[in-house]
């Protein structure tokens, strides 16, 4: 195991949060006395493994400059893109000249503030000597149905079905190349799908199911609950 590897984080934070239906993009909603984005970045900084964190924020976004964390020495701002994959690629471009081809990049959604330091360290420890990389994910524990309209047309074999989370951890050069090749492809909703379409088979690493993505209004209270539970765990 080489201890001289370098790790970067990329945080796509340029979405508008349509499904949240709030008065501002969901990453700027209040959570635990700060914004969701600040809480997510705090978890990444607390892991004490990243050389730098590139955050993709919308150009029109008036909220970002007012956040104290925007001036943190490890934070690098990048312009957001039309889709999440474009924002991630933009953040990778912002690391050009600093990140080496074989450096690791962990891409983590700004909308996932319940990520634990333990899961960051677990993902890195599991994949740091892997040639490709992989993702945190959660195995499905429910029966899953294939549906057309309002009718069930089949039942999926759930032993093959996992829910992808973030961070998704890949080598800088490989990830940048895959996202550039797949730019504009609407099927690319995470980093792993871009690698898959290039013929790679990223690894799955079991992560905590409370690492939820704040997507709909009810998710904010759930995130508050999970973070409170995590605090109890760490102080027990
Ligand atoms: N053009 C985009 C779209 C999304 N994201 C980010 O990608 C993460 C996951 O995306 P999602 O949950 O879909 O966020 P939104 O696109 O904002 O949500 P919605 O689809 O409801 O608008 C979020 O942190 C979001 O800010 C981004 O950086 N750039
Ligand atoms: C990257 C991701 O969070 C993995 O589950 C998910 O694909 C993001 O999808 P979204 O539609 O951009 O929220």
Coordinates of N, CA and C and ligand atoms in Angstrom, one line a residue:
X1 N 0.9 -1.2 0.0 CA 0.0 0.0 0.0 C 0.9 1.2 0.0
X2 N 0.7 2.1 -1.0 CA 1.6 3.3 -1.1 C 1.0 4.4 -0.3
X3 N 1.8 5.0 0.6 CA 1.3 6.0 1.5 C 1.4 7.4 0.9
X4 N 2.0 7.5 -0.4 CA 2.3 8.8 -0.9 C 1.2 9.2 -1.9
X5 N 0.1 8.5 -1.9 CA -1.0 8.9 -2.9 C -1.6 10.2 -2.5
X6 N -2.1 10.9 -3.5 CA -2.8 12.2 -3.3 C -4.3 12.1 -3.6
X7 N -5.1 12.7 -2.7 CA -6.5 12.6 -2.8 C -7.1 14.0 -3.0
X8 N -8.0 14.2 -3.9 CA -8.8 15.4 -4.1 C -10.2 15.1 -4.0
X9 N -11.0 16.1 -3.6 CA -12.5 16.0 -3.6 C -13.1 16.9 -4.6
X10 N -14.1 16.5 -5.3 CA -14.9 17.3 -6.2 C -16.3 17.3 -5.7
X11 N -16.9 18.5 -5.5 CA -18.3 18.6 -5.0 C -19.2 19.4 -6.0
X12 N -20.0 18.7 -6.7 CA -21.0 19.3 -7.6 C -22.1 20.0 -6.8
X13 N -22.1 21.3 -6.9 CA -23.1 22.1 -6.0 C -23.7 23.2 -6.8
X14 N -24.0 22.9 -8.1 CA -24.5 24.0 -9.0 C -26.0 23.7 -9.5
X15 N -26.6 22.7 -8.8 CA -28.0 22.4 -9.2 C -29.0 23.5 -8.7
X16 N -30.2 23.4 -9.3 CA -31.3 24.3 -8.9 C -32.3 23.7 -7.9
X17 N -32.2 22.4 -7.7 CA -33.1 21.8 -6.7 C -34.6 21.8 -7.0
X18 N -34.9 21.5 -8.3 CA -36.3 21.6 -8.7 C -37.2 20.8 -7.8
X19 N -36.8 19.5 -7.6 CA -37.6 18.6 -6.8 C -37.8 19.0 -5.4
X20 N -37.0 19.9 -4.9 CA -37.1 20.4 -3.5 C -38.1 21.4 -3.4
X21 N -38.4 22.1 -4.5 CA -39.4 23.1 -4.6 C -39.3 24.2 -3.4
X22 N -38.1 24.6 -3.2 CA -37.8 25.6 -2.1 C -37.5 27.0 -2.7
X23 N -37.3 28.0 -1.9 CA -37.1 29.4 -2.4 C -35.7 29.6 -2.8
X24 N -34.8 28.6 -2.7 CA -33.4 28.7 -3.1 C -32.9 27.3 -3.4
X25 N -31.8 27.2 -4.1 CA -31.3 25.8 -4.4 C -31.0 25.1 -3.1
X26 N -31.3 23.8 -3.1 CA -31.3 23.0 -1.8 C -30.0 23.0 -1.1
X27 N -28.9 23.2 -1.8 CA -27.6 23.1 -1.1 C -27.4 24.4 -0.2
X28 N -28.3 25.4 -0.4 CA -28.2 26.6 0.4 C -29.3 26.7 1.5
X29 N -30.1 25.6 1.6 CA -31.1 25.6 2.7 C -30.4 25.4 4.0
X30 N -31.0 25.8 5.1 CA -30.4 25.7 6.4 C -30.5 24.3 7.0
X31 N -29.3 23.9 7.5 CA -29.2 22.6 8.2 C -28.3 22.7 9.3
X32 N -28.8 22.5 10.6 CA -27.9 22.6 11.7 C -27.2 23.9 11.9
X33 N -27.9 25.0 11.5 CA -27.4 26.3 11.8 C -26.4 26.8 10.6
X34 N -26.2 25.9 9.6 CA -25.4 26.4 8.5 C -26.2 26.0 7.2
X35 N -25.5 26.2 6.0 CA -26.2 25.7 4.8 C -25.8 24.2 4.6
X36 N -26.6 23.5 3.9 CA -26.4 22.1 3.5 C -25.0 22.0 3.0
X37 N -24.6 22.9 2.1 CA -23.3 22.8 1.4 C -22.2 23.0 2.4
X38 N -22.3 23.9 3.3 CA -21.2 24.1 4.3 C -21.1 22.8 5.2
X39 N -22.2 22.2 5.5 CA -22.2 21.0 6.3 C -21.5 19.8 5.6
X40 N -21.8 19.7 4.3 CA -21.1 18.7 3.5 C -19.6 18.9 3.4
X41 N -19.3 20.2 3.1 CA -17.8 20.5 3.0 C -17.1 20.3 4.3
X42 N -17.8 20.6 5.4 CA -17.2 20.4 6.7 C -16.8 18.9 6.9
X43 N -17.7 18.0 6.6 CA -17.5 16.6 6.7 C -16.2 16.2 5.9
X44 N -16.1 16.7 4.6 CA -15.0 16.4 3.8 C -13.7 16.9 4.4
X45 N -13.7 18.1 4.9 CA -12.5 18.7 5.5 C -12.1 18.0 6.8
X46 N -13.1 17.5 7.6 CA -12.9 16.8 8.8 C -12.1 15.5 8.6
X47 N -12.3 14.9 7.4 CA -11.6 13.7 7.0 C -10.1 13.8 7.0
X48 N -9.7 15.0 6.7 CA -8.2 15.4 6.7 C -7.4 14.5 5.8
X49 N -8.0 14.3 4.6 CA -7.3 13.4 3.6 C -7.1 14.2 2.2
X50 N -7.8 15.3 2.1 CA -7.9 15.9 0.7 C -6.8 17.0 0.6
X51 N -6.1 17.0 -0.5 CA -5.1 18.1 -0.8 C -5.9 19.4 -1.1
X52 N -7.1 19.2 -1.8 CA -7.9 20.3 -2.1 C -9.3 19.8 -2.4
X53 N -10.3 20.7 -2.4 CA -11.7 20.4 -2.7 C -12.2 21.4 -3.7
X54 N -12.5 20.9 -4.9 CA -13.0 21.8 -6.0 C -14.6 21.7 -5.9
X55 N -15.2 22.9 -5.7 CA -16.6 23.0 -5.6 C -17.2 23.7 -6.8
X56 N -18.1 23.0 -7.6 CA -18.7 23.6 -8.8 C -20.0 24.3 -8.3
X57 N -20.0 25.6 -8.5 CA -21.2 26.4 -8.1 C -21.7 27.2 -9.3
X58 N -23.0 27.5 -9.4 CA -23.5 28.2 -10.5 C -23.0 29.6 -10.6
X59 N -22.8 30.0 -11.9 CA -22.3 31.4 -12.1 C -23.3 32.4 -11.6
X60 N -24.6 32.1 -11.7 CA -25.6 33.1 -11.3 C -25.8 33.1 -9.8
X61 N -25.0 32.2 -9.1 CA -25.4 31.9 -7.7 C -24.8 33.0 -6.8
X62 N -25.8 33.7 -6.2 CA -25.3 34.8 -5.3 C -25.0 34.4 -3.9
X63 N -25.3 33.1 -3.6 CA -25.2 32.6 -2.2 C -23.7 32.3 -1.9
X64 N -23.0 31.7 -2.8 CA -21.7 31.1 -2.5 C -20.7 32.1 -2.0
X65 N -20.6 33.3 -2.6 CA -19.5 34.3 -2.1 C -19.7 34.7 -0.7
X66 N -21.0 34.6 -0.2 CA -21.2 35.0 1.2 C -20.9 34.0 2.3
X67 N -20.6 32.8 1.8 CA -20.3 31.7 2.8 C -18.8 31.8 3.2
X68 N -18.5 31.8 4.5 CA -17.1 31.9 5.0 C -16.3 30.8 4.4
X69 N -16.9 29.6 4.2 CA -16.0 28.5 3.7 C -15.5 28.7 2.3
X70 N -16.1 29.7 1.6 CA -15.7 30.0 0.2 C -14.2 30.5 0.3
X71 N -13.8 31.0 1.4 CA -12.4 31.6 1.6 C -11.5 30.6 2.2
X72 N -11.9 29.3 2.4 CA -11.1 28.3 3.0 C -9.9 28.0 2.1
X73 N -8.7 27.9 2.6 CA -7.5 27.7 1.7 C -7.6 26.4 0.9
X74 N -8.3 25.4 1.3 CA -8.4 24.1 0.6 C -9.5 24.1 -0.4
X75 N -10.3 25.2 -0.5 CA -11.5 25.2 -1.3 C -11.1 25.9 -2.6
X76 N -11.4 25.2 -3.8 CA -11.2 25.8 -5.1 C -12.6 25.9 -5.8
X77 N -13.0 27.1 -6.2 CA -14.3 27.2 -6.8 C -14.2 27.0 -8.3
X78 N -15.2 26.3 -8.9 CA -15.3 26.1 -10.3 C -16.7 26.5 -10.8
X79 N -16.8 26.9 -12.0 CA -18.2 27.2 -12.5 C -19.0 26.0 -12.7
X80 N -20.3 26.0 -12.4 CA -21.1 24.9 -12.6 C -21.5 24.7 -14.1
X81 N -22.1 23.5 -14.4 CA -22.4 23.2 -15.7 C -23.9 22.9 -15.9
X82 N -24.3 22.7 -17.1 CA -25.7 22.5 -17.4 C -26.3 21.3 -16.7
X83 N -25.5 20.2 -16.7 CA -25.9 18.9 -16.0 C -24.9 18.6 -14.9
X84 N -25.2 17.7 -14.0 CA -24.3 17.4 -12.9 C -22.9 16.9 -13.4
X85 N -22.9 16.1 -14.5 CA -21.7 15.6 -15.1 C -20.8 16.8 -15.6
X86 N -21.5 17.8 -16.2 CA -20.8 19.0 -16.7 C -20.1 19.8 -15.5
X87 N -20.8 19.8 -14.4 CA -20.3 20.5 -13.2 C -19.0 19.7 -12.7
X88 N -19.2 18.4 -12.7 CA -18.0 17.6 -12.2 C -16.8 17.8 -13.1
X89 N -17.1 17.8 -14.4 CA -16.0 18.0 -15.4 C -15.3 19.4 -15.2
X90 N -16.2 20.4 -15.0 CA -15.7 21.7 -14.8 C -14.8 21.8 -13.5
X91 N -15.2 21.0 -12.5 CA -14.3 21.0 -11.3 C -13.0 20.3 -11.5
X92 N -13.1 19.2 -12.4 CA -11.8 18.5 -12.7 C -10.9 19.4 -13.5
X93 N -11.5 20.2 -14.4 CA -10.6 21.2 -15.2 C -10.0 22.2 -14.2
X94 N -10.7 22.6 -13.1 CA -10.2 23.5 -12.2 C -9.0 23.0 -11.4
X95 N -8.9 21.6 -11.4 CA -7.7 21.0 -10.7 C -6.6 20.7 -11.6
X96 N -6.7 21.0 -13.0 CA -5.7 20.8 -13.9 C -4.4 21.6 -13.5
X97 N -3.3 21.0 -13.6 CA -2.1 21.7 -13.2 C -1.7 21.5 -11.8
X98 N -2.7 21.0 -11.0 CA -2.4 20.6 -9.6 C -2.6 19.1 -9.4
X99 N -3.6 18.5 -10.0 CA -3.9 17.1 -9.8 C -3.1 16.3 -10.9
X100 N -2.4 15.2 -10.4 CA -1.7 14.4 -11.4 C -2.6 13.3 -11.9
X101 N -2.3 12.7 -13.0 CA -3.1 11.7 -13.7 C -3.6 10.6 -12.7
X102 N -2.6 10.1 -11.9 CA -3.0 9.0 -11.0 C -3.4 9.4 -9.7
X103 N -3.6 10.7 -9.4 CA -4.2 11.1 -8.2 C -5.6 10.6 -8.1
X104 N -6.1 10.4 -6.9 CA -7.5 10.0 -6.7 C -8.4 11.2 -6.5
X105 N -9.6 11.1 -7.1 CA -10.6 12.1 -7.0 C -11.8 11.4 -6.4
X106 N -12.4 12.0 -5.3 CA -13.6 11.5 -4.7 C -14.7 12.6 -5.0
X107 N -15.7 12.2 -5.8 CA -16.8 13.1 -6.2 C -17.9 12.9 -5.3
X108 N -18.3 14.0 -4.6 CA -19.4 13.8 -3.6 C -20.4 14.9 -3.8
X109 N -21.7 14.5 -3.8 CA -22.8 15.5 -4.0 C -22.9 16.5 -2.8
X110 N -23.0 17.8 -3.1 CA -23.2 18.8 -2.1 C -24.5 18.4 -1.3
X111 N -25.4 17.8 -2.0 CA -26.7 17.4 -1.3 C -26.7 16.2 -0.4
X112 N -25.5 15.7 -0.1 CA -25.4 14.6 0.8 C -24.5 15.0 2.0
X113 N -25.2 15.7 2.9 CA -24.5 16.2 4.1 C -24.3 15.2 5.3
X114 N -24.9 13.9 5.1 CA -24.8 12.9 6.1 C -23.7 12.0 5.9
X115 N -22.8 12.2 5.0 CA -21.6 11.4 4.7 C -20.8 11.4 6.0
X116 N -20.3 10.2 6.5 CA -19.5 10.2 7.7 C -18.0 10.1 7.3
X117 N -17.1 10.6 8.2 CA -15.7 10.5 8.0 C -15.3 9.0 7.9
X118 N -15.9 8.2 8.7 CA -15.7 6.7 8.6 C -15.9 6.2 7.2
X119 N -17.0 6.6 6.6 CA -17.2 6.0 5.2 C -16.2 6.6 4.2
X120 N -15.8 7.8 4.4 CA -14.7 8.4 3.5 C -13.4 7.5 3.7
X121 N -13.0 7.3 4.9 CA -11.8 6.5 5.1 C -12.0 5.1 4.7
X122 N -13.2 4.5 4.8 CA -13.4 3.1 4.4 C -13.3 3.0 2.9
X123 N -13.9 4.0 2.2 CA -13.8 3.9 0.7 C -12.4 4.0 0.3
X124 N -11.6 4.9 0.8 CA -10.2 5.1 0.4 C -9.4 3.9 0.8
X125 N -9.6 3.4 2.0 CA -8.8 2.2 2.4 C -9.1 1.0 1.5
X126 N -10.3 0.8 1.1 CA -10.7 -0.3 0.3 C -10.2 -0.2 -1.2
X127 N -10.1 1.0 -1.7 CA -9.8 1.2 -3.2 C -8.5 1.8 -3.5
X128 N -7.7 2.2 -2.5 CA -6.5 3.0 -2.8 C -5.5 2.3 -3.6
X129 N -5.5 0.9 -3.6 CA -4.6 0.2 -4.5 C -5.3 -0.4 -5.7
X130 N -6.6 0.0 -5.9 CA -7.3 -0.6 -7.0 C -6.9 0.2 -8.3
X131 N -6.9 -0.5 -9.5 CA -6.5 0.2 -10.7 C -7.5 1.2 -11.2
X132 N -8.8 0.9 -10.9 CA -9.9 1.8 -11.5 C -10.5 2.7 -10.4
X133 N -11.0 2.1 -9.3 CA -11.8 2.8 -8.3 C -13.2 2.3 -8.2
X134 N -14.1 3.0 -7.5 CA -15.4 2.5 -7.3 C -16.2 3.5 -6.5
X135 N -17.3 3.0 -6.0 CA -18.3 3.9 -5.4 C -18.9 3.3 -4.1
X136 N -19.3 4.2 -3.2 CA -20.1 3.8 -2.1 C -21.5 3.5 -2.6
X137 N -22.1 2.4 -2.0 CA -23.5 2.0 -2.5 C -24.1 1.3 -1.4
X138 N -25.5 1.1 -1.5 CA -26.3 0.4 -0.5 C -27.0 -0.7 -1.2
X139 N -26.9 -2.0 -0.7 CA -27.7 -3.1 -1.3 C -29.2 -2.9 -1.1
X140 N -30.0 -3.4 -2.1 CA -31.4 -3.2 -2.0 C -32.0 -4.3 -1.0
X141 N -32.8 -3.8 -0.1 CA -33.4 -4.8 0.9 C -34.9 -4.9 0.7
X142 N -35.4 -4.2 -0.3 CA -36.9 -4.3 -0.7 C -37.0 -5.2 -1.9
X143 N -38.2 -5.7 -2.1 CA -38.5 -6.3 -3.4 C -38.6 -5.2 -4.4
X144 N -38.0 -5.4 -5.6 CA -38.0 -4.3 -6.6 C -38.9 -4.8 -7.8
X145 N -39.7 -3.9 -8.3 CA -40.6 -4.2 -9.4 C -40.3 -3.5 -10.6
X146 N -40.5 -4.1 -11.8 CA -40.3 -3.5 -13.0 C -41.7 -3.0 -13.4
X147 N -41.9 -1.7 -13.7 CA -43.3 -1.2 -13.9 C -43.4 -0.5 -15.2
X148 N -44.6 -0.6 -15.8 CA -44.9 0.1 -17.0 C -46.3 0.8 -16.7
X149 N -46.3 2.1 -16.7 CA -47.5 2.8 -16.4 C -47.9 2.5 -14.9
X150 N -49.1 1.9 -14.7 CA -49.5 1.6 -13.3 C -49.4 0.1 -13.1
X151 N -48.8 -0.6 -14.0 CA -48.8 -2.1 -13.9 C -47.4 -2.7 -13.7
X152 N -47.4 -3.7 -12.8 CA -46.1 -4.4 -12.6 C -45.9 -5.4 -13.8
X153 N -44.8 -5.3 -14.4 CA -44.5 -6.3 -15.5 C -43.4 -7.2 -15.1
X154 N -42.9 -7.2 -13.9 CA -41.9 -8.1 -13.5 C -41.3 -7.8 -12.1
X155 N -40.6 -8.7 -11.6 CA -39.8 -8.5 -10.3 C -38.4 -8.7 -10.6
X156 N -37.5 -7.7 -10.1 CA -36.1 -7.8 -10.4 C -35.4 -8.7 -9.4
X157 N -34.3 -9.3 -9.8 CA -33.5 -10.1 -8.8 C -32.7 -9.1 -8.0
X158 N -33.1 -8.8 -6.8 CA -32.5 -7.7 -6.0 C -31.1 -8.0 -5.6
X159 N -30.7 -9.3 -5.8 CA -29.3 -9.6 -5.4 C -28.3 -8.9 -6.3
X160 N -28.8 -8.4 -7.4 CA -27.9 -7.7 -8.4 C -28.1 -6.2 -8.3
X161 N -28.9 -5.7 -7.4 CA -29.3 -4.3 -7.5 C -28.8 -3.5 -6.2
X162 N -28.0 -2.5 -6.5 CA -27.5 -1.7 -5.4 C -27.9 -0.2 -5.7
X163 N -28.1 0.6 -4.7 CA -28.3 2.0 -4.9 C -27.0 2.8 -4.8
X164 N -26.6 3.5 -5.9 CA -25.4 4.2 -5.9 C -25.4 5.4 -5.0
X165 N -24.4 5.6 -4.2 CA -24.2 6.8 -3.4 C -23.0 7.6 -3.9
X166 N -22.6 8.6 -3.1 CA -21.3 9.2 -3.3 C -20.6 9.3 -2.0
X167 N -19.3 9.4 -1.9 CA -18.4 9.7 -2.9 C -18.2 8.5 -3.9
X168 N -17.8 8.9 -5.2 CA -17.4 8.0 -6.2 C -15.9 8.3 -6.5
X169 N -15.1 7.3 -6.4 CA -13.6 7.5 -6.3 C -12.9 6.9 -7.5
X170 N -12.3 7.8 -8.3 CA -11.6 7.4 -9.5 C -10.3 8.2 -9.7
X171 N -9.4 7.6 -10.5 CA -8.2 8.3 -10.8 C -8.5 9.5 -11.7
X172 N -7.8 10.6 -11.4 CA -8.0 11.9 -12.1 C -8.1 11.8 -13.6
X173 N -7.0 11.2 -14.2 CA -6.9 11.1 -15.6 C -8.0 10.3 -16.2
X174 N -8.3 9.2 -15.6 CA -9.3 8.2 -16.2 C -10.7 8.8 -16.1
X175 N -11.0 9.5 -15.0 CA -12.3 10.1 -14.8 C -12.5 11.3 -15.7
X176 N -11.5 12.1 -15.8 CA -11.6 13.3 -16.7 C -11.8 12.8 -18.2
X177 N -11.1 11.8 -18.6 CA -11.2 11.3 -20.0 C -12.6 10.7 -20.2
X178 N -13.1 9.9 -19.3 CA -14.4 9.3 -19.4 C -15.5 10.3 -19.5
X179 N -15.4 11.3 -18.6 CA -16.5 12.4 -18.7 C -16.4 13.2 -19.9
X180 N -15.2 13.5 -20.4 CA -15.0 14.2 -21.7 C -15.6 13.4 -22.8
X181 N -15.3 12.1 -22.9 CA -15.8 11.3 -23.9 C -17.4 11.2 -23.9
X182 N -17.9 11.2 -22.7 CA -19.4 11.0 -22.6 C -20.1 12.3 -22.4
X183 N -19.4 13.5 -22.6 CA -20.1 14.8 -22.4 C -21.4 14.9 -23.3
X184 N -22.4 15.3 -22.6 CA -23.7 15.5 -23.3 C -24.6 14.2 -23.3
X185 N -24.0 13.1 -22.8 CA -24.8 11.9 -22.8 C -25.8 11.9 -21.6
X186 N -27.1 12.0 -21.8 CA -28.0 12.1 -20.6 C -28.0 10.8 -19.7
X187 N -27.4 9.7 -20.2 CA -27.4 8.5 -19.4 C -26.3 8.6 -18.3
X188 N -25.5 9.6 -18.3 CA -24.4 9.8 -17.3 C -25.0 10.5 -16.1
X189 N -25.5 9.8 -15.1 CA -26.1 10.5 -13.9 C -25.1 10.3 -12.7
X190 N -24.0 9.6 -12.9 CA -23.0 9.5 -11.9 C -21.7 9.2 -12.6
X191 N -20.6 9.2 -11.8 CA -19.2 9.1 -12.5 C -19.0 7.7 -12.9
X192 N -19.5 6.7 -12.1 CA -19.3 5.3 -12.5 C -19.9 5.0 -13.9
X193 N -21.1 5.6 -14.2 CA -21.7 5.2 -15.5 C -20.8 5.7 -16.7
X194 N -20.1 6.7 -16.5 CA -19.2 7.2 -17.5 C -18.0 6.1 -17.7
X195 N -17.5 5.7 -16.6 CA -16.4 4.6 -16.6 C -17.0 3.3 -17.2
X196 N -18.2 3.0 -16.9 CA -18.8 1.7 -17.4 C -18.9 1.8 -18.9
X197 N -19.3 2.9 -19.4 CA -19.5 3.1 -20.9 C -18.1 3.0 -21.6
X198 N -17.1 3.2 -20.8 CA -15.7 3.1 -21.4 C -15.2 1.7 -21.3
X199 N -16.1 0.8 -20.7 CA -15.7 -0.6 -20.6 C -15.1 -1.0 -19.3
X200 N -15.0 -0.1 -18.3 CA -14.5 -0.4 -17.0 C -15.6 -1.0 -16.1
X201 N -15.1 -1.7 -15.1 CA -16.1 -2.3 -14.1 C -15.7 -1.8 -12.7
X202 N -16.2 -0.6 -12.3 CA -15.8 0.0 -11.0 C -16.3 -0.9 -9.9
X203 N -15.6 -0.8 -8.7 CA -16.0 -1.6 -7.6 C -17.1 -1.0 -6.8
X204 N -17.8 -1.9 -6.1 CA -18.9 -1.5 -5.2 C -18.3 -1.6 -3.8
X205 N -18.5 -0.5 -3.0 CA -18.1 -0.6 -1.6 C -19.4 -0.2 -0.7
X206 N -19.7 -1.1 0.2 CA -20.9 -0.9 1.0 C -20.8 0.3 1.9
X207 N -21.7 1.2 1.8 CA -21.7 2.5 2.6 C -22.9 2.5 3.5
X208 N -23.0 3.6 4.3 CA -24.1 3.7 5.2 C -25.3 4.1 4.5
X209 N -26.5 3.5 4.9 CA -27.8 3.9 4.2 C -28.2 5.3 4.6
X210 N -27.7 5.9 5.7 CA -28.1 7.2 6.1 C -27.3 8.3 5.3
X211 N -26.5 7.9 4.4 CA -25.8 8.9 3.5 C -26.8 9.3 2.4
X212 N -27.9 9.9 2.8 CA -29.0 10.2 1.8 C -28.7 11.5 1.0
X213 N -29.3 11.5 -0.1 CA -29.2 12.8 -1.0 C -30.5 13.6 -0.7
X214 N -30.3 14.8 -0.2 CA -31.5 15.7 0.0 C -32.0 16.0 -1.4
X215 N -33.2 15.5 -1.7 CA -33.9 15.6 -3.0 C -35.2 16.3 -2.9
X216 N -36.0 15.8 -2.0 CA -37.4 16.2 -1.8 C -37.6 16.9 -0.5
X217 N -38.6 17.7 -0.3 CA -38.8 18.5 1.0 C -38.6 17.7 2.2
X218 N -39.2 16.5 2.3 CA -39.1 15.6 3.5 C -37.7 15.2 3.8
X219 N -36.8 15.3 2.9 CA -35.4 14.8 3.1 C -34.6 15.6 4.0
X220 N -35.0 16.9 4.1 CA -34.2 17.8 5.0 C -34.3 17.4 6.5
X221 N -35.6 17.1 6.9 CA -35.8 16.7 8.3 C -35.1 15.4 8.6
X222 N -35.1 14.5 7.5 CA -34.5 13.2 7.7 C -32.9 13.4 7.8
X223 N -32.4 14.3 7.0 CA -30.9 14.6 7.1 C -30.6 15.1 8.5
X224 N -31.4 16.0 9.0 CA -31.3 16.5 10.4 C -31.3 15.4 11.4
X225 N -32.2 14.5 11.3 CA -32.3 13.3 12.2 C -31.1 12.4 12.1
X226 N -30.7 12.1 10.9 CA -29.5 11.2 10.7 C -28.2 11.8 11.3
X227 N -28.1 13.1 11.1 CA -26.8 13.8 11.6 C -26.8 13.9 13.1
X228 N -28.0 14.0 13.7 CA -28.1 14.0 15.1 C -27.8 12.6 15.7
X229 N -28.3 11.6 15.0 CA -27.9 10.2 15.4 C -26.4 9.9 15.3
X230 N -25.8 10.4 14.2 CA -24.4 10.2 14.0 C -23.6 10.9 15.1
X231 N -24.1 12.1 15.5 CA -23.4 12.8 16.6 C -23.5 12.0 17.9
X232 N -24.6 11.4 18.2 CA -24.8 10.5 19.4 C -23.8 9.3 19.3
X233 N -23.7 8.7 18.1 CA -22.8 7.6 17.9 C -21.4 8.0 18.2
X234 N -21.0 9.1 17.7 CA -19.5 9.5 17.9 C -19.2 9.9 19.4
X235 N -20.3 10.4 20.1 CA -20.0 10.8 21.4 C -20.4 9.8 22.5
X236 N -20.9 8.6 22.0 CA -21.3 7.5 22.9 C -20.0 6.9 23.5
Ligands
LIG1 N1 -26.1 21.1 -13.3 C1 -26.0 20.5 -12.1 C2 -27.0 19.7 -11.5 C3 -26.8 19.1 -10.2 N2 -25.6 19.4 -9.6 C4 -25.3 18.9 -8.2 O1 -25.4 17.5 -8.3 C5 -25.8 17.0 -7.0 C6 -26.9 15.9 -7.2 O2 -27.8 16.4 -8.1 P1 -29.4 16.6 -7.8 O3 -29.8 15.9 -6.5 O4 -30.2 16.1 -9.0 O5 -29.5 18.1 -7.6 P2 -30.4 19.1 -8.5 O6 -30.1 18.9 -9.9 O7 -30.2 20.5 -7.9 O8 -31.9 18.6 -8.2 P3 -33.2 18.6 -9.2 O9 -32.9 17.5 -10.2 O10 -34.3 18.3 -8.2 O11 -33.2 20.0 -9.8 C7 -26.4 18.2 -6.2 O12 -25.5 18.5 -5.1 C8 -26.4 19.3 -7.2 O13 -26.1 20.6 -6.7 C9 -24.6 20.2 -10.1 O14 -23.5 20.5 -9.5 N3 -24.8 20.8 -11.4
LIG2 C1 -24.7 10.7 -8.2 C2 -25.9 10.2 -7.5 O1 -26.2 10.8 -6.3 C3 -25.8 8.7 -7.2 O2 -27.0 8.2 -6.7 C4 -27.2 10.4 -8.4 O3 -27.0 9.7 -9.6 C5 -27.5 11.8 -8.6 O4 -28.6 11.9 -9.4 P1 -29.4 13.2 -9.6 O5 -30.6 13.0 -10.5 O6 -28.4 14.2 -10.2 O7 -29.8 13.6 -8.2

